[in-house]
Coordinates of C-alpha atoms in Angstrom, one line a residue:
M15 CA 50.5 -0.7 35.1
S16 CA 51.7 -4.2 34.2
W17 CA 49.6 -6.5 32.2
N18 CA 49.1 -9.6 34.2
S19 CA 46.7 -12.7 34.2
S20 CA 44.3 -10.8 36.4
T21 CA 44.0 -8.0 34.0
S22 CA 43.7 -10.1 31.2
R23 CA 40.8 -12.0 32.7
R24 CA 39.1 -8.7 33.6
H25 CA 39.7 -7.6 30.0
R26 CA 38.3 -10.9 28.5
R27 CA 35.3 -10.6 30.9
A28 CA 34.6 -6.9 30.0
T29 CA 34.9 -7.9 26.2
T30 CA 32.6 -10.8 26.6
H31 CA 30.1 -8.8 28.4
S32 CA 30.2 -6.0 25.8
A33 CA 29.8 -8.5 23.1
L34 CA 26.7 -10.1 24.7
A35 CA 25.2 -6.6 25.4
L36 CA 25.8 -5.7 21.8
A37 CA 24.1 -9.0 20.6
A38 CA 21.1 -8.5 22.8
T39 CA 20.6 -4.9 21.7
L40 CA 20.9 -6.1 18.0
M41 CA 18.3 -8.9 18.7
L42 CA 16.0 -6.4 20.3
S43 CA 16.2 -3.9 17.6
A44 CA 16.0 -6.3 14.7
P45 CA 12.5 -6.8 12.9
P46 CA 10.1 -9.2 14.7
V47 CA 10.8 -11.9 12.3
W48 CA 11.0 -14.7 14.9
G49 CA 7.7 -13.5 16.2
Q50 CA 5.9 -14.3 13.0
E51 CA 4.5 -17.8 12.8
A52 CA 6.3 -20.1 10.5
L53 CA 4.6 -20.8 7.1
A54 CA 4.0 -24.5 6.6
P55 CA 4.5 -26.0 3.1
P56 CA 1.3 -26.2 0.9
Q57 CA -0.5 -29.5 1.1
G58 CA -2.2 -28.8 -2.3
P59 CA -1.2 -26.9 -5.6
A60 CA -0.1 -23.3 -4.9
I61 CA -2.4 -20.7 -6.0
L62 CA -0.2 -17.9 -5.2
T63 CA 3.5 -17.4 -4.5
V64 CA 5.3 -14.3 -2.8
E65 CA 8.9 -13.9 -3.2
G66 CA 11.6 -11.1 -3.0
N67 CA 12.1 -9.1 0.1
I68 CA 10.2 -11.3 2.4
A69 CA 11.3 -12.8 5.8
V70 CA 9.0 -15.9 6.0
T71 CA 9.2 -18.5 3.3
N72 CA 8.2 -22.2 3.1
G73 CA 10.5 -23.0 0.1
E74 CA 13.6 -21.7 -1.6
G75 CA 13.1 -17.8 -1.2
V76 CA 9.4 -18.2 -1.8
A77 CA 6.4 -18.3 0.2
A78 CA 3.8 -20.6 -1.6
F79 CA 0.1 -20.6 -0.6
D80 CA -2.4 -23.4 -1.5
R81 CA -6.1 -22.4 -1.4
D82 CA -6.7 -23.6 2.1
M83 CA -3.6 -21.8 3.5
F84 CA -4.5 -18.5 1.5
L85 CA -8.1 -18.5 2.9
G86 CA -6.9 -19.4 6.3
L87 CA -5.2 -16.0 6.5
G88 CA -8.7 -14.6 7.0
T89 CA -11.3 -13.5 4.5
T90 CA -13.0 -10.2 3.8
K91 CA -15.5 -8.8 1.3
V92 CA -15.5 -5.7 -0.9
T93 CA -18.5 -4.6 -2.9
T94 CA -17.4 -2.4 -5.9
T95 CA -17.9 -2.0 -9.6
T96 CA -15.2 -2.9 -12.0
P97 CA -14.3 -1.6 -15.4
W98 CA -14.8 -5.1 -16.9
T99 CA -18.2 -6.1 -15.4
D100 CA -21.8 -4.7 -15.1
G101 CA -22.8 -3.2 -11.9
P102 CA -21.5 -3.7 -8.3
H103 CA -20.3 -7.1 -7.3
V104 CA -19.3 -8.6 -4.0
F105 CA -15.7 -10.0 -3.9
S106 CA -14.4 -12.1 -1.2
G107 CA -10.8 -13.1 -0.5
V108 CA -7.7 -12.0 1.6
L109 CA -6.5 -8.3 1.9
A110 CA -3.2 -8.0 0.1
R111 CA -1.7 -6.4 3.3
T112 CA -2.5 -9.4 5.2
V113 CA -0.5 -11.5 2.8
F114 CA 2.5 -9.3 3.1
E115 CA 2.2 -9.0 6.9
K116 CA 2.3 -12.9 7.2
V117 CA 5.5 -13.2 4.9
G118 CA 7.3 -10.1 6.5
A119 CA 7.4 -8.3 3.4
E120 CA 9.5 -5.0 3.1
G121 CA 9.7 -2.9 0.0
T122 CA 8.1 -0.1 -2.1
V123 CA 7.0 -1.9 -5.2
V124 CA 5.4 -5.2 -5.8
L125 CA 5.4 -6.8 -9.3
A126 CA 2.3 -8.6 -9.7
S127 CA 2.3 -11.6 -12.5
A128 CA -0.6 -13.4 -14.0
L129 CA -0.8 -16.8 -15.5
N130 CA -0.3 -15.4 -19.0
D131 CA 2.9 -13.5 -17.7
Y132 CA 1.1 -10.1 -17.7
T133 CA 3.1 -8.1 -15.1
V134 CA 2.7 -4.9 -13.6
E135 CA 4.4 -2.7 -11.0
I136 CA 2.0 -1.8 -8.1
P137 CA 3.3 0.7 -5.3
M138 CA 3.4 -1.0 -1.9
S139 CA 1.6 2.0 -0.7
D140 CA -1.7 0.9 -2.5
F141 CA -1.8 -2.1 -0.2
Q142 CA -1.2 0.0 2.8
D143 CA -3.5 2.8 1.9
Y144 CA -6.4 1.0 0.5
D145 CA -8.4 -2.3 1.3
V146 CA -7.0 -4.1 -2.0
L147 CA -8.4 -7.5 -2.1
L148 CA -7.0 -10.7 -3.5
A149 CA -10.3 -12.0 -4.5
T150 CA -11.0 -15.7 -4.9
E151 CA -14.9 -15.4 -5.2
M152 CA -17.3 -13.1 -6.9
D153 CA -20.9 -13.0 -5.8
G154 CA -20.4 -16.1 -3.7
E155 CA -18.9 -18.2 -6.7
Q156 CA -15.4 -19.3 -6.7
M157 CA -13.4 -17.7 -9.7
Q158 CA -12.2 -19.9 -12.1
V159 CA -9.2 -19.6 -14.3
S160 CA -11.5 -19.1 -17.2
D161 CA -13.1 -16.0 -15.7
K162 CA -10.3 -14.0 -13.9
G163 CA -9.6 -16.5 -11.2
P164 CA -8.2 -18.2 -9.1
I165 CA -7.2 -14.8 -7.8
W166 CA -8.1 -11.4 -8.9
I167 CA -6.5 -8.1 -7.5
V168 CA -9.6 -6.0 -6.7
Y169 CA -9.4 -2.3 -5.6
P170 CA -12.4 -0.7 -3.6
R171 CA -12.8 1.8 -6.4
D172 CA -16.2 2.9 -5.4
D173 CA -15.2 3.7 -1.9
E174 CA -12.3 6.1 -3.4
P175 CA -12.5 8.3 -6.3
A176 CA -8.7 8.3 -6.8
L177 CA -9.0 4.5 -7.6
Q178 CA -11.2 5.1 -10.6
D179 CA -8.3 6.3 -12.5
R180 CA -7.5 4.4 -15.8
R181 CA -3.9 4.0 -14.6
V182 CA -5.0 2.0 -11.4
N183 CA -7.0 -0.1 -13.6
E184 CA -3.9 -1.6 -15.1
R185 CA -3.2 -3.0 -11.6
W186 CA -6.2 -5.1 -11.5
V187 CA -4.4 -8.3 -12.4
W188 CA -6.7 -11.3 -12.9
Q189 CA -5.3 -14.9 -13.0
L190 CA -2.8 -13.6 -10.4
K191 CA 0.0 -16.2 -9.7
A192 CA 2.9 -14.3 -8.1
L193 CA 3.7 -11.2 -6.2
R194 CA 7.5 -10.1 -6.0
V195 CA 8.3 -7.6 -3.3
Q196 CA 11.1 -5.1 -4.2

């Protein structure tokens, strides 16, 4: 068979068709990043930043949340005791898993850092398996930096005996400022 211009055109069309089919397949099998709503830049001071293996940002590789943006993700309440306070308290804030879903986080470990640079590794499975709260209020009062605020990682320890372990207590980061997904 001789290679002529008709054969060449058919070859180019087949190659183009194959390339388009491959591109469509890749787009359909990719994570639904484009389905996630864009993250607007904060209008006020950022109270939390999320970085690392995230798909949605509003800065240079970081998703920064001001208070209104953060609470706009949807709040919930957890009533539990803590190793640092007396009796049960009602905490209000955003579930950590909601934040990670919003930014398209993928990873197995989260480094949580406080304002004083205390940093601890938390397994991502904690946020998937338990209703871990990024609390901004305790007993209806906004938490201040002087008392564990503006955000405190709170585990529902009264609901899950496994969360009453001393090692889990190290993960209750108060004055939380940043989460790094790895």
